[in-house]
Every structure is written in structure tokens, then in C-alpha cells.
Tab-separated table of C-alpha atoms in Angstrom:
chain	number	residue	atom	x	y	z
F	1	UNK	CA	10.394	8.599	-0.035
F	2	UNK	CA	7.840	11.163	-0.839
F	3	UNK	CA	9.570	14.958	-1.321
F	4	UNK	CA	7.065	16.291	-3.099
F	5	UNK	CA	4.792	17.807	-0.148
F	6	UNK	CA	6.973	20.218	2.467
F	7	UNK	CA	6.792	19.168	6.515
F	8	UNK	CA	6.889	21.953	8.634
F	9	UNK	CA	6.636	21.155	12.337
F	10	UNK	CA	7.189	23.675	14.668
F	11	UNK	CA	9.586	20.563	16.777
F	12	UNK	CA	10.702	16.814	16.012
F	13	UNK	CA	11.139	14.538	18.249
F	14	UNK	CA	13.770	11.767	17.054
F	15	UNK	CA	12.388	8.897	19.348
F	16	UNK	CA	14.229	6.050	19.855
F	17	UNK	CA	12.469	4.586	22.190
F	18	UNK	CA	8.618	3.892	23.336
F	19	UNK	CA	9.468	6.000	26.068
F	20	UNK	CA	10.339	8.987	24.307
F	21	UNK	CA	6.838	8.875	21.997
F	22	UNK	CA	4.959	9.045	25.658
F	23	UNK	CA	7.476	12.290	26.211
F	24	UNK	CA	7.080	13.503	22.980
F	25	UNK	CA	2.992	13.171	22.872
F	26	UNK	CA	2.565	13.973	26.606
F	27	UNK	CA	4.272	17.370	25.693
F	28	UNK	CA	2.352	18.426	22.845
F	29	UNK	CA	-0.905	17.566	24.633
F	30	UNK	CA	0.050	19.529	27.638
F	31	UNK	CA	1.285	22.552	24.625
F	32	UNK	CA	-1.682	22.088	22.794
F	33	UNK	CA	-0.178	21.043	19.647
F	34	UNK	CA	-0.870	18.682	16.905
F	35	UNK	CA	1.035	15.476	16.295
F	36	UNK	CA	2.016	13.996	13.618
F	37	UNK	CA	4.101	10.540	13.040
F	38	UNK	CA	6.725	9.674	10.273
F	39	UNK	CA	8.726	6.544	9.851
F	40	UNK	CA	10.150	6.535	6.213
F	41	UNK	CA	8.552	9.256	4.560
F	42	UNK	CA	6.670	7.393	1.875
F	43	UNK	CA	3.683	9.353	3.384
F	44	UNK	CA	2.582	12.860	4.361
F	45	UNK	CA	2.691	13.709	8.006
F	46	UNK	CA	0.309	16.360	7.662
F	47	UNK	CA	-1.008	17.327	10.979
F	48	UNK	CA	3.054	17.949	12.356
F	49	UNK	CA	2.251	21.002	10.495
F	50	UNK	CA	2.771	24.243	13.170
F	51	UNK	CA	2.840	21.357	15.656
F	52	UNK	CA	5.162	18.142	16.982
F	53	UNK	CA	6.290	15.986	14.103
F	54	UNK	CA	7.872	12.042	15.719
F	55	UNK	CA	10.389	10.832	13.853
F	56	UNK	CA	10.239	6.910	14.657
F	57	UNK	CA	12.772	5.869	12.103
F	58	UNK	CA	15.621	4.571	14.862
F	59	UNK	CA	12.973	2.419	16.241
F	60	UNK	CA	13.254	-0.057	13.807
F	61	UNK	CA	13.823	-2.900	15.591
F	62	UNK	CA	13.050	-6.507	13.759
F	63	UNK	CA	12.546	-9.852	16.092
F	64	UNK	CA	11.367	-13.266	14.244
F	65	UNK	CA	9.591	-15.932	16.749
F	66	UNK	CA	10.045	-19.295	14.269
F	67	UNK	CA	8.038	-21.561	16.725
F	68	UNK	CA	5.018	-18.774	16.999
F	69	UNK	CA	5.358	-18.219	13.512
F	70	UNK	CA	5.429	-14.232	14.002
F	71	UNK	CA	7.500	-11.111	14.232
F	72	UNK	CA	7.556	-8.267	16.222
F	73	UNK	CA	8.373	-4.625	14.508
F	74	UNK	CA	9.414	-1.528	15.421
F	75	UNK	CA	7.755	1.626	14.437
F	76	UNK	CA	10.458	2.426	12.281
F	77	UNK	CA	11.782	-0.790	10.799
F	78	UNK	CA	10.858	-1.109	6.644
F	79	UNK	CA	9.333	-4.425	5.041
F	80	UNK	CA	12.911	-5.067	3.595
F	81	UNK	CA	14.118	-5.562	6.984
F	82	UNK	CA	11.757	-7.952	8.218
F	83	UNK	CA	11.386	-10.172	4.579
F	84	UNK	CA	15.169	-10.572	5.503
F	85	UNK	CA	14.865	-11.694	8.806
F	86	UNK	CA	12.083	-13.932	8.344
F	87	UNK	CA	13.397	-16.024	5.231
F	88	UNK	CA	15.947	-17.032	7.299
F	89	UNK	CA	13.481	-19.773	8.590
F	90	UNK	CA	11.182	-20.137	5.752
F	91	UNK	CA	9.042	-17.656	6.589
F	92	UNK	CA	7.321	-14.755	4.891
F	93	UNK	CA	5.621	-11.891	6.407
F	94	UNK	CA	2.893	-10.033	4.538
F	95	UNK	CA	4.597	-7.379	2.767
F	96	UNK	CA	4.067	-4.648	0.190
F	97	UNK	CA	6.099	-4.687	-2.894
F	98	UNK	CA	8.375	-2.001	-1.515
F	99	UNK	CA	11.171	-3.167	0.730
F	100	UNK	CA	11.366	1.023	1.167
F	101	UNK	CA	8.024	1.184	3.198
F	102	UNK	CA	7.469	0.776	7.063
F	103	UNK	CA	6.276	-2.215	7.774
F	104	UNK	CA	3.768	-0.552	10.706
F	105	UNK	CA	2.161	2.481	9.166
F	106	UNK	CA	1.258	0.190	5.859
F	107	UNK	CA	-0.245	-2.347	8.347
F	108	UNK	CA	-2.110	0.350	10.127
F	109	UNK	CA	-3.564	1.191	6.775
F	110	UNK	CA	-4.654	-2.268	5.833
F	111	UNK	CA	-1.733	-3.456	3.692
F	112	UNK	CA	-1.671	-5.038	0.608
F	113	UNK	CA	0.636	-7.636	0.176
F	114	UNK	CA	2.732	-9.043	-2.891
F	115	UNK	CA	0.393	-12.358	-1.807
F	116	UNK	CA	-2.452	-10.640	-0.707
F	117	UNK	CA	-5.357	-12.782	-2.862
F	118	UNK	CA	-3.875	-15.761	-0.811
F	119	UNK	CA	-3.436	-14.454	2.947
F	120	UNK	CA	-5.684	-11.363	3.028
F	121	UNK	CA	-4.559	-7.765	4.176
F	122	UNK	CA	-1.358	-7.415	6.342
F	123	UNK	CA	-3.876	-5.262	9.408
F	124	UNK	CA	-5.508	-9.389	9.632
F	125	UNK	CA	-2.057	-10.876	10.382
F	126	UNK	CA	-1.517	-8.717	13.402
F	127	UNK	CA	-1.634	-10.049	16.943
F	128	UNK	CA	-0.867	-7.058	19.192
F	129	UNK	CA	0.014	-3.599	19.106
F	130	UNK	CA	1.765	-1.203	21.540
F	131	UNK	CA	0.601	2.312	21.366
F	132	UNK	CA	0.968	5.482	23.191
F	133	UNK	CA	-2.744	7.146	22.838
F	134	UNK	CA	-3.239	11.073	23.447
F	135	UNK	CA	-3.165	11.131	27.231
F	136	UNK	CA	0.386	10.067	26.764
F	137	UNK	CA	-0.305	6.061	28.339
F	138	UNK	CA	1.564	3.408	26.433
F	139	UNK	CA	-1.322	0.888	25.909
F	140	UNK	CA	-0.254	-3.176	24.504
F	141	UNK	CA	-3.604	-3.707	22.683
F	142	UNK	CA	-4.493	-7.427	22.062
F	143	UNK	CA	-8.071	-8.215	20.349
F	144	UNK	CA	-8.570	-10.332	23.794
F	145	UNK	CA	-7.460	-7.106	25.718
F	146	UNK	CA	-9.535	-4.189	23.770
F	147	UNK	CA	-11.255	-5.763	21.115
F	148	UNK	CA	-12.857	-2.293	20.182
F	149	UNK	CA	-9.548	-0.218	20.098
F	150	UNK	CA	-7.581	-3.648	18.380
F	151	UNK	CA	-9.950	-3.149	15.487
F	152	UNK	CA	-9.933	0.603	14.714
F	153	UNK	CA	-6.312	0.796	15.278
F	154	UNK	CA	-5.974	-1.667	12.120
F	155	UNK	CA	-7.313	0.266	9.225
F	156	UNK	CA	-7.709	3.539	11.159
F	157	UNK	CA	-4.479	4.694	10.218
F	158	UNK	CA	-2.563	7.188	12.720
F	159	UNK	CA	-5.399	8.934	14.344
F	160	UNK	CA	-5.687	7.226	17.361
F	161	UNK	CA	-2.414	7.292	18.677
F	162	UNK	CA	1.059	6.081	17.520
F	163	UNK	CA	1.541	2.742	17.403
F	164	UNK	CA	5.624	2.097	18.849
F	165	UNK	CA	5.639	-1.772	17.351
F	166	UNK	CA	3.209	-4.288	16.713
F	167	UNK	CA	3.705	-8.389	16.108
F	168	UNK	CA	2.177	-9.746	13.444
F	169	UNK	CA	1.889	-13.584	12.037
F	170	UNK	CA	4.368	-15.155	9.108
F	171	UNK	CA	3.678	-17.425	6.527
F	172	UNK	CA	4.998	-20.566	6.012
F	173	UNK	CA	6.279	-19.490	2.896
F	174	UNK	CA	9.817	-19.876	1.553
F	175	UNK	CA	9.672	-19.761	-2.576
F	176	UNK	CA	7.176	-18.425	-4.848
F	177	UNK	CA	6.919	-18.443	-8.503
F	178	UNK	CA	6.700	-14.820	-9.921
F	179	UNK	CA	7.517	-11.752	-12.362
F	180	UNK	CA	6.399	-9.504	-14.820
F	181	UNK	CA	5.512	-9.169	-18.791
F	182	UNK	CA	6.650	-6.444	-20.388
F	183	UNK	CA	4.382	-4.837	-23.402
F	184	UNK	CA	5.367	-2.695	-25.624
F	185	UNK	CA	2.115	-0.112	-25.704
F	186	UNK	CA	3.439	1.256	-29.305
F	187	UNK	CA	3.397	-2.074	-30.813
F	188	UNK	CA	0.284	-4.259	-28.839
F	189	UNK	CA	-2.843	-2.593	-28.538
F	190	UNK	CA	-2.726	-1.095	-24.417
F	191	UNK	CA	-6.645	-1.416	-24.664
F	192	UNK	CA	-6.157	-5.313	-25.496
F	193	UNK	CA	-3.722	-5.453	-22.906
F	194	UNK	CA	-6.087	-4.472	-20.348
F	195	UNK	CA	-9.035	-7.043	-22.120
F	196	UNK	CA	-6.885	-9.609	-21.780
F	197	UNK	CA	-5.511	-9.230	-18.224
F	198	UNK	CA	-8.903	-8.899	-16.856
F	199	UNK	CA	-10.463	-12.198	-18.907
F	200	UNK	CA	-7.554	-13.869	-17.651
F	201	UNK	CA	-7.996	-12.906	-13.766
F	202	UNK	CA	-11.809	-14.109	-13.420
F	203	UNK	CA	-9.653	-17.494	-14.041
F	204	UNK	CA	-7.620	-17.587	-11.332
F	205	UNK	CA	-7.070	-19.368	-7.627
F	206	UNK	CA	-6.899	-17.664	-4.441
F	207	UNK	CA	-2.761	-18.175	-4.359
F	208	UNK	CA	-2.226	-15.991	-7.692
F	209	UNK	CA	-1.898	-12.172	-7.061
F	210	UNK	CA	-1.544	-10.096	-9.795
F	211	UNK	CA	-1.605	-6.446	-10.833
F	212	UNK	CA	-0.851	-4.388	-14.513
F	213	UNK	CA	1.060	-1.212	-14.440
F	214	UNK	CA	0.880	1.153	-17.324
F	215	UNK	CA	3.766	3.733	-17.651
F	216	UNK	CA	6.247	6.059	-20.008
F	217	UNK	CA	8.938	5.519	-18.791
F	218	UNK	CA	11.455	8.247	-18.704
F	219	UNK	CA	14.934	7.981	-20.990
F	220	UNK	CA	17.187	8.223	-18.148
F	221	UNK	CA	20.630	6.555	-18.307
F	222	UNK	CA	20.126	4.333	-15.009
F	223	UNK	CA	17.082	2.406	-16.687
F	224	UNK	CA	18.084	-0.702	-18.896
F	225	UNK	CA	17.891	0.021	-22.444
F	226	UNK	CA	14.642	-1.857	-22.468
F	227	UNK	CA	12.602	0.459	-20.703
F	228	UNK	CA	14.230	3.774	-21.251
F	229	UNK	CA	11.465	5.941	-23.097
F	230	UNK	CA	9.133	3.472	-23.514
F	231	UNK	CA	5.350	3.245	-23.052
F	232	UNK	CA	5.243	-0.302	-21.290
F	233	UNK	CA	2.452	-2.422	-19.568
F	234	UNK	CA	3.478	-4.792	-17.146
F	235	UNK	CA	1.480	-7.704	-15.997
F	236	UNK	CA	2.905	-8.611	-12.434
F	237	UNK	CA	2.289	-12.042	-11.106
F	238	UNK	CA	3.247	-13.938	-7.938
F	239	UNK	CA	1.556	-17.270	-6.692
F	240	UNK	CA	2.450	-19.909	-4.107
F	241	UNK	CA	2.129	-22.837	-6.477
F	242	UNK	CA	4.518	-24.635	-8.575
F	243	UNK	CA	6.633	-22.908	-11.615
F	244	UNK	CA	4.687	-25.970	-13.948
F	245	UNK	CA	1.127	-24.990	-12.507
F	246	UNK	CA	2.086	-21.026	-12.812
F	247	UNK	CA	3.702	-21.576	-16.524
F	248	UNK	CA	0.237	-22.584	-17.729
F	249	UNK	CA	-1.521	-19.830	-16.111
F	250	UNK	CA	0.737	-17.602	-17.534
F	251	UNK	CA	0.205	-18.948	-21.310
F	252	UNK	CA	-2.882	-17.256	-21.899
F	253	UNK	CA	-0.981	-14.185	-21.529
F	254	UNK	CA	1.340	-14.348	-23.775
F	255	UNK	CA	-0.852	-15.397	-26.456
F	256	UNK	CA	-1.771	-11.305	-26.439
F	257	UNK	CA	1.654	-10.701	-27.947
F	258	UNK	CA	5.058	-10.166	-27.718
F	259	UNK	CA	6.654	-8.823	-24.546
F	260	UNK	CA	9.313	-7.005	-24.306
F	261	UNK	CA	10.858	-8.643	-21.669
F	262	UNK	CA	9.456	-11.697	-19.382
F	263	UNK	CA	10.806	-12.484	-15.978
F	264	UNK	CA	8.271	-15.352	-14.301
F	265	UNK	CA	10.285	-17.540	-12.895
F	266	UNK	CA	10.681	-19.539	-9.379
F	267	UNK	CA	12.458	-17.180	-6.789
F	268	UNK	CA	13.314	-17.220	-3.030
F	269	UNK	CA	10.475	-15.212	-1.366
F	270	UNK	CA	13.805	-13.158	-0.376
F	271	UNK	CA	13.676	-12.042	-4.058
F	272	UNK	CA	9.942	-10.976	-4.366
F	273	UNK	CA	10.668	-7.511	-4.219
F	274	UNK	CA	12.277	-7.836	-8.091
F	275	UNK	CA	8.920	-8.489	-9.211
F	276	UNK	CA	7.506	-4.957	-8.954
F	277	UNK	CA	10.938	-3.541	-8.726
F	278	UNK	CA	9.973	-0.049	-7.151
F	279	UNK	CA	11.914	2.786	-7.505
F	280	UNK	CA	14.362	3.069	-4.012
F	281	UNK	CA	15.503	6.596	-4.541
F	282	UNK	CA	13.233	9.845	-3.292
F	283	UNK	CA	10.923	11.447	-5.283
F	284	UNK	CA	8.039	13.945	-5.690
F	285	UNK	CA	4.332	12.232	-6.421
F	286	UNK	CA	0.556	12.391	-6.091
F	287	UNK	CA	-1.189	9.622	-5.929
F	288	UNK	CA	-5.026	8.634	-5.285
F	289	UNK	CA	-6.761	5.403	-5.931
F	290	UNK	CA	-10.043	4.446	-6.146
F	291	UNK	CA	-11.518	0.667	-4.882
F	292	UNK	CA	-13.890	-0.948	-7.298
F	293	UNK	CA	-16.818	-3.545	-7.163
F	294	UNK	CA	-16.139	-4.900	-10.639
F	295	UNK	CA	-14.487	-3.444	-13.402
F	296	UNK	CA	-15.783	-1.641	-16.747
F	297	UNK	CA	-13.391	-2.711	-18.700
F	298	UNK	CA	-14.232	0.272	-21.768
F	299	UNK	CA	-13.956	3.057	-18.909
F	300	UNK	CA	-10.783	1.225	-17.503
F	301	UNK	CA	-9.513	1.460	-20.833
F	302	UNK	CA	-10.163	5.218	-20.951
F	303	UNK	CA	-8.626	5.805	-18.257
F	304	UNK	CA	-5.861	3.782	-19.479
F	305	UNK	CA	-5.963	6.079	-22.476
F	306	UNK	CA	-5.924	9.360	-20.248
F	307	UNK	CA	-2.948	8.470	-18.747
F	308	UNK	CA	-0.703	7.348	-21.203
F	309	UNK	CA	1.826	8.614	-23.969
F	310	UNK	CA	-0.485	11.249	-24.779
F	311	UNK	CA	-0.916	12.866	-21.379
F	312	UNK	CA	0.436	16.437	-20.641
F	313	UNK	CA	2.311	14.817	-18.122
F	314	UNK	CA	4.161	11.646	-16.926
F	315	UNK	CA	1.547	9.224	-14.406
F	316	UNK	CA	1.855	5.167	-13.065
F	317	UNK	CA	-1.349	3.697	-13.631
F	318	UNK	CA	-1.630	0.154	-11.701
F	319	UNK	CA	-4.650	-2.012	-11.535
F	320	UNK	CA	-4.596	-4.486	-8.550
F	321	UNK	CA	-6.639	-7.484	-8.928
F	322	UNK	CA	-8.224	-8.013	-5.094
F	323	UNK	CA	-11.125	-10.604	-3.785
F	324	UNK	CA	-10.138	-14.045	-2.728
F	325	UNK	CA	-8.726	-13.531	1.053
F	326	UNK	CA	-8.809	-10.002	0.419
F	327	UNK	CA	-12.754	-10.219	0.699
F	328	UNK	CA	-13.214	-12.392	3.956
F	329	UNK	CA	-14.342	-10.408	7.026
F	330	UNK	CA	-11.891	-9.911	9.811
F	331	UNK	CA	-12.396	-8.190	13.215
F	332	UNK	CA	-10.614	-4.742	12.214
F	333	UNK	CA	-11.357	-1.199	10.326
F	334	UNK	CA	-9.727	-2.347	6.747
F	335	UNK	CA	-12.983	-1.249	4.495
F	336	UNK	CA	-14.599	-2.352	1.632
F	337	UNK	CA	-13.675	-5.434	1.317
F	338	UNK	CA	-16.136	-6.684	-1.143
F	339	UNK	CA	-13.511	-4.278	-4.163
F	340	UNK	CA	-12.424	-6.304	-6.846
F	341	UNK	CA	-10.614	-4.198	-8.252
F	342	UNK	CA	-7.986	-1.181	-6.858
F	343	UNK	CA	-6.972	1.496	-9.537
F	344	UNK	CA	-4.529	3.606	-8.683
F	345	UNK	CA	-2.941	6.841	-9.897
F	346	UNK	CA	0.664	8.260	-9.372
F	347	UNK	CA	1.979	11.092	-10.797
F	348	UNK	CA	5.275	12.740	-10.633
F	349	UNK	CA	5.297	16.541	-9.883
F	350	UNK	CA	8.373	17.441	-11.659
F	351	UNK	CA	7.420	20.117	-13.880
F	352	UNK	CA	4.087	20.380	-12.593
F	353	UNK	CA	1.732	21.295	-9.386
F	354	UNK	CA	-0.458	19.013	-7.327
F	355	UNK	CA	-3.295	20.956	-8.470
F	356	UNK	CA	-2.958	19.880	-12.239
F	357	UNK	CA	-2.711	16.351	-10.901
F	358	UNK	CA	-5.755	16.184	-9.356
F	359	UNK	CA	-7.302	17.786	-12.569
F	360	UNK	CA	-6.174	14.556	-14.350
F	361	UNK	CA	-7.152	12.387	-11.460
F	362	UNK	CA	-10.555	13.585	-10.851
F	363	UNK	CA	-11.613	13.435	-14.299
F	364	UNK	CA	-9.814	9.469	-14.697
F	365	UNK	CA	-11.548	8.390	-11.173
F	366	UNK	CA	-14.823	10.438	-12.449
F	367	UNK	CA	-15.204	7.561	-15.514
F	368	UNK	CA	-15.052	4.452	-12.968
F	369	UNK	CA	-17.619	6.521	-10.785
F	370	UNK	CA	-20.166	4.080	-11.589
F	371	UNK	CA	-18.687	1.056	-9.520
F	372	UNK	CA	-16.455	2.910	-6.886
F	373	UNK	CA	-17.005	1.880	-3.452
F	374	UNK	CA	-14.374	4.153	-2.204
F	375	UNK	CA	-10.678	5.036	-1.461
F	376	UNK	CA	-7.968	2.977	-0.006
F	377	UNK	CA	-5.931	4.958	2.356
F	378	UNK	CA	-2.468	3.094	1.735
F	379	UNK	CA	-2.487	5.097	-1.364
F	380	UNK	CA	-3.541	8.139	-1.065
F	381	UNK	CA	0.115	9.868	-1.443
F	382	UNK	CA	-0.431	13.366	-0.954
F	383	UNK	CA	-4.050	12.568	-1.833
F	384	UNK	CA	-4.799	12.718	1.278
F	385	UNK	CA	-5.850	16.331	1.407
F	386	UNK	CA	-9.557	14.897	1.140
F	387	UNK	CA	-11.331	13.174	3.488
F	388	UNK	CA	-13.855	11.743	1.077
F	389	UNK	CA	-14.740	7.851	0.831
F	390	UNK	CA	-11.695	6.663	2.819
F	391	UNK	CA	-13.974	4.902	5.071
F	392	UNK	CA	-17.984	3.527	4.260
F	393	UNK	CA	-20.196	4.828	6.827
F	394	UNK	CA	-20.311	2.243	9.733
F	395	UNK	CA	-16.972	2.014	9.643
F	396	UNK	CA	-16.624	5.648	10.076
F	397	UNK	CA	-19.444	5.755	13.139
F	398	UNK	CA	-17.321	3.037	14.591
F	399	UNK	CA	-13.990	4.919	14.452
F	400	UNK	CA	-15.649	8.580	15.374
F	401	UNK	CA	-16.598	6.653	18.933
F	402	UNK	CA	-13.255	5.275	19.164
F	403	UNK	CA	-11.853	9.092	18.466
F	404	UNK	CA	-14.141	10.623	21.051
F	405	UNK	CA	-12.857	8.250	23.629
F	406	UNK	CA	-9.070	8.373	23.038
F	407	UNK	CA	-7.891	11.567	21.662
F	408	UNK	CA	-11.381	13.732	22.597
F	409	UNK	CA	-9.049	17.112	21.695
F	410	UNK	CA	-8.262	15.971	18.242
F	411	UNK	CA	-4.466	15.749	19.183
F	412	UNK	CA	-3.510	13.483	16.096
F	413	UNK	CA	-5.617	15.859	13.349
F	414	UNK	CA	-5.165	13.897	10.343
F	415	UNK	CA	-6.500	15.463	7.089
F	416	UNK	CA	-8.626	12.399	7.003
F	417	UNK	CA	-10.112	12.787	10.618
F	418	UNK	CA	-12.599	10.848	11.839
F	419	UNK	CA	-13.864	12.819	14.609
């Protein structure tokens, strides 16, 4: 949960209901107010600000159809929720890493999943949506019912109305094989890390995701002794295949050198969430990102360098290796699909201000200028004070029609507006 930004609504409505989001939107258009939306609070609900602020965290209802191979959501329910009640028949849905996050505002915002190279972005997965738009009419929104509205909905984010629940497709998916290595950065080279992890993902198949994290991590007495003040990078892996096909894609990476600690194993897809193994306790962050068309691996490297031990202050750097389904067109706003590569930046605020952050970020983002395509707006925490390259610009001609027509008086003013 994100407590590093202050929400400030002039009136919350706790909705429990999709009835109570048409009450609660109906009255701030009639008040003239802005809305925002908030489920978890891993994001910023920056338009409740002076205005109405919906709270759709009771709404978090979670309902697995095995034969149609698909679940429908409530606004409020978290990917946690629904990973548990879809193993139950074998089934995975296309989650994030973080059981913590809503399962509907990440899917509005694209979505990438734990097995995302394989299946694509969670926003392709979805079948319908049910949405209360700014004249306060609950819509169910099928891409055979409004094709136009279906696709900016998915990508667009919250600015064309809040979205009460949406059902969206599982995999047949019961086990993968998965984990992380563990580098020490004070005793392998972080540069040859990074070499290394990107020679070795030009190699793989579609069904092997994979992502390296770079952190300090701070000498608190709840981490394991193997972390606790450490500089660490972390290779994260999960594929589909078998443990014997994933143990020899694996071997080229641990020719780079020891690890601190290895965990690839086979799991239960109920376990995938141990392979990332974010933090479940509120905290105060920036984060921005930048998508990429390939990757310089002597400016990743940099970067790599700007935000490590030597950095004023503590920051996550995680490189997400994208392309394979991630890349395939699919009738909805998710942008820029052609990325290879997603860096992103996260950086705690304790002891510091947002505006030092984006110092740090802005020069880091500035060296991988050269092949950024734009942002990703799943991770723009807090970083969404800017409205710059969240969308490319038929995309954004696209969704500014789509605002004209269903919220004309700007009711939902995101930061990131389209309209």
C-alpha cells in the first residue's frame, strides 16, 4: 500500500455495491466534483483531491467458472484472492507478482503477469466489464457490445468511468517451475550480472518470464540474515515447462557466479507469489518506469550503477524482460507493445522528498532516452504527476474521442488525462 502521497477528498464513499458507485458518481456529477477510485491503495487516487474519493475495497467479490475457464472480480478483490480461488481447479489467472494488488485496476492498466511472455497482458484476458460511466449509467461492456469503449477501457486506466467487476479468462495452468538467484553485488561484478542476464534472455521461449531486480537491502531484523544489508541482484524466473527443461536454462546463469541463495524449483502456481516475494506491509515510494525497444546494455549498466550502493538514497531497480505474447496485437488500449524491455524505478521516501526522486529518476531514464518508446502506466507510483509518454499518439487520439463521448466534463480528471 502506497502512504507516501496524502488523499484528501472532500467525501468517500465506501461502496459496497455497483449500486452505490452509480450513487456515489451520479452525486458528484450533479455537485460538480471530481472522482477518484481506490481499491487497495497501491496507487494514487489523485483526482479525489477537493472532490469524491470511492472506496471499492468491500466489493471484492471472487467467482471461478471451471467449465468457461474464467473468473469474475470485484472492484475490490486483490490477485491473492483470485490465484486462491482458481488453483482450486487447476487454473491460473493472469496475475502480477503481488497477491497485495487489485486484480481490476492492474488489468485496467494492462497488467503484467508473473507469465506474461507466455499469455500476453492481463487487459487481453478480459471478456467483459461492468462500469458506471460519468452520467451515472452502469454499462456491461462486451467487445461484441461496444467494441470502441471495450478497448479504451483496457489500458485506459480509470478515466472513463469505474469499472465495478470485470471477468476475465484462466489458464490451464496448475504448476510452474520458478524462483530467484541471489547475487551478491560486492562480490560478482553487478555490470556482469546485467551482461549476462540479457545474453541469456535473447535465448529463451515464449513460456519463460523473467525479470532482475537490483537492491540494498536495508538491515532490518524481519529480513533473513541473507539479505539484511546487502547489495543483491536477483534474477527472477518462472516458465510453464518442466523443472529438467528449466534446470538447463537456468545453467547458463549460474556459470556468472556464486549466488547467494537459489530458489528455482517446481511449485504449485498457488506458490508463485514466493518468487518475487513483495513486500505486504505499507510503505512510502516513487516509482516511474520507462518501456524500451531494445536494450543498451552499457547505459543499462549505468543506470544500474546510479542506483546502487553508492546512491544518496535507497531505490529497486527491476528490468522486465517483455516480447513474446507481450508483443501480439490485441483489440484494446495496452501501448507499445513492440518494448522489449521495461525498466523500472522505485524509491522509498523515507528520509527524503519526491522531488529528489525524480532528480535521480530523470537523470537514470535520461541515459536509456535513446530507445524509450514510452511509459507504462501500471508503474507509475506517484509518478504519475506527468502526463508524458503514457500513451503513443494514436492511441491517445483514440482515447481523447472515447473521453469526449463519456465523461465530456472531465468528471474522472486523472493527472494523466486524456481529454
Amino acid at each position: 500500500m502506497q502512504t507516501g502521497f496524502a488523499t484528501r477528498p472532500a467525501i468517500v464513499f465506501g461502496a459496497g455495491s455497483a449500486d452505490d458507485v452509480v450513487a456515489a458518481v451520479s452525486y458528484a456529477a450533479e455537485a460538480g466534483l471530481p472522482v477518484g477510485v481506490q481499491a487497495t491503495g497501491h496507487g494514487v487516487p489523485g483526482a479525489s483531491e477537493g472532490g469524491v474519493l470511492i472506496s471499492t475495497r468491500r466489493m471484492d467479490s471472487v467467482r471461478v467458472d471451471p467449465e468457461a475457464r474464467s473468473v469474475t472480480v470485484g472492484a475490490g478483490a486483490r490477485w491473492g484472492q483470485v490465484v486462491e480461488a482458481a488453483v482450486e481447479h487447476g487454473l491460473a489467472p493472469p496475475n502480477g507478482t503481488a497477491p497485495s494488488v487489485g486484480a481490476v485496476s492492474y488489468t485496467l492498466g494492462g497488467g503484467l503477469g508473473i507469465l506474461g511472455r507466455e499469455f500476453g497482458y492481463a487487459a487481453d484476458h478480459v471478456r467483459s466489464l461492468d462500469v458506471v460511466t460519468a452520467d451515472g449509467v452502469l454499462r456491461h461492456v462486451t467487445a461484441d457490445s461496444d467494441p470502441e469503449l471495450c478497448w479504451g477501457l483496457l489500458g485506459g486506466g480509470a478515466n472513463l468511468g469505474v469499472v465495478t467487476g470485470l471477468e476475465i479468462g484462466l489458464m490451464p495452468v496448475a504448476r510452474l517451475y520458478g524462483g530467484a538467484l541471489a547475487f551478491d553485488g560486492g562480490a560478482v561484478d553487478p555490470a556482469a550480472v546485467l551482461r549476462g542476464y540479457e545474453q541469456w534472455a535473447r535465448t529463451l521461449p515464449d513460456e519463460v518470464t523473467s525479470s532482475l531486480a537490483a537492491l540494498v537491502y536495508p538491515d532490518l531484523p524481519q529480513l533473513p540474515p541473507h539479505l539484511k544489508g546487502r547489495y543483491l541482484l536477483l534474477i527472477r524466473i518462472a516458465s510453464t515447462g518442466s523443472a529438467a527443461d528449466g534446470e538447463r536454462l537456468v545453467a547458463p546463469l549460474r556459470e556468472i557466479g556464486p549466488t547467494v541463495s537459489d530458489t528455482m524449483r517446481e511449485m504449485p502456481y498457488a506458490e508463485s507469489p514466493s518468487i518475487h516475494g513483495d513486500p505486504d506491509f505499507p510503505h512510502a515510494f516513487y516509482g516511474d518506469n520507462v518501456l524500451l525497444s531494445g536494450l543498451d546494455v552499457d547505459a543499462a549498466a549505468d543506470v544500474l550503477a546510479l542506483a546502487g550502493p553508492g546512491a544518496a538514497t535507497m531505490h529497486v531497480l527491476q528490468l522486465n524482460h517483455l516480447g513474446g505474447a507481450l508483443a501480439r496485437p490485441a483489440p484494446n488500449a495496452v501501448p507499445y507493445r513492440e518494448a522489449g524491455w521495461l525498466l523500472r524505478l522505485l524509491s522509498p521516501l523515507d528520509g527524503t522528498d519526491v522531488e529528489t526522486q525524480r532528480k535521480v529518476h530523470a537523470e537514470a531514464f535520461g541515459l536509456l532516452a535513446p530507445q524509450a518508446l514510452g511509459r507504462s502506466l501500471n508503474f507509475v507510483f506517484g509518478g504519475n504527476d506527468r502526463p508524458e509518454g503514457l500513451y503513443d499518439p494514436e492511441t491517445l487520439k483514440r482515447l481523447a474521442a472515447l473521453k469526449a463521448t463519456y465523461d465530456p466534463a472531465n468528471l474522472f480528471r486523472r493527472n494523466y488525462s486524456v481529454g
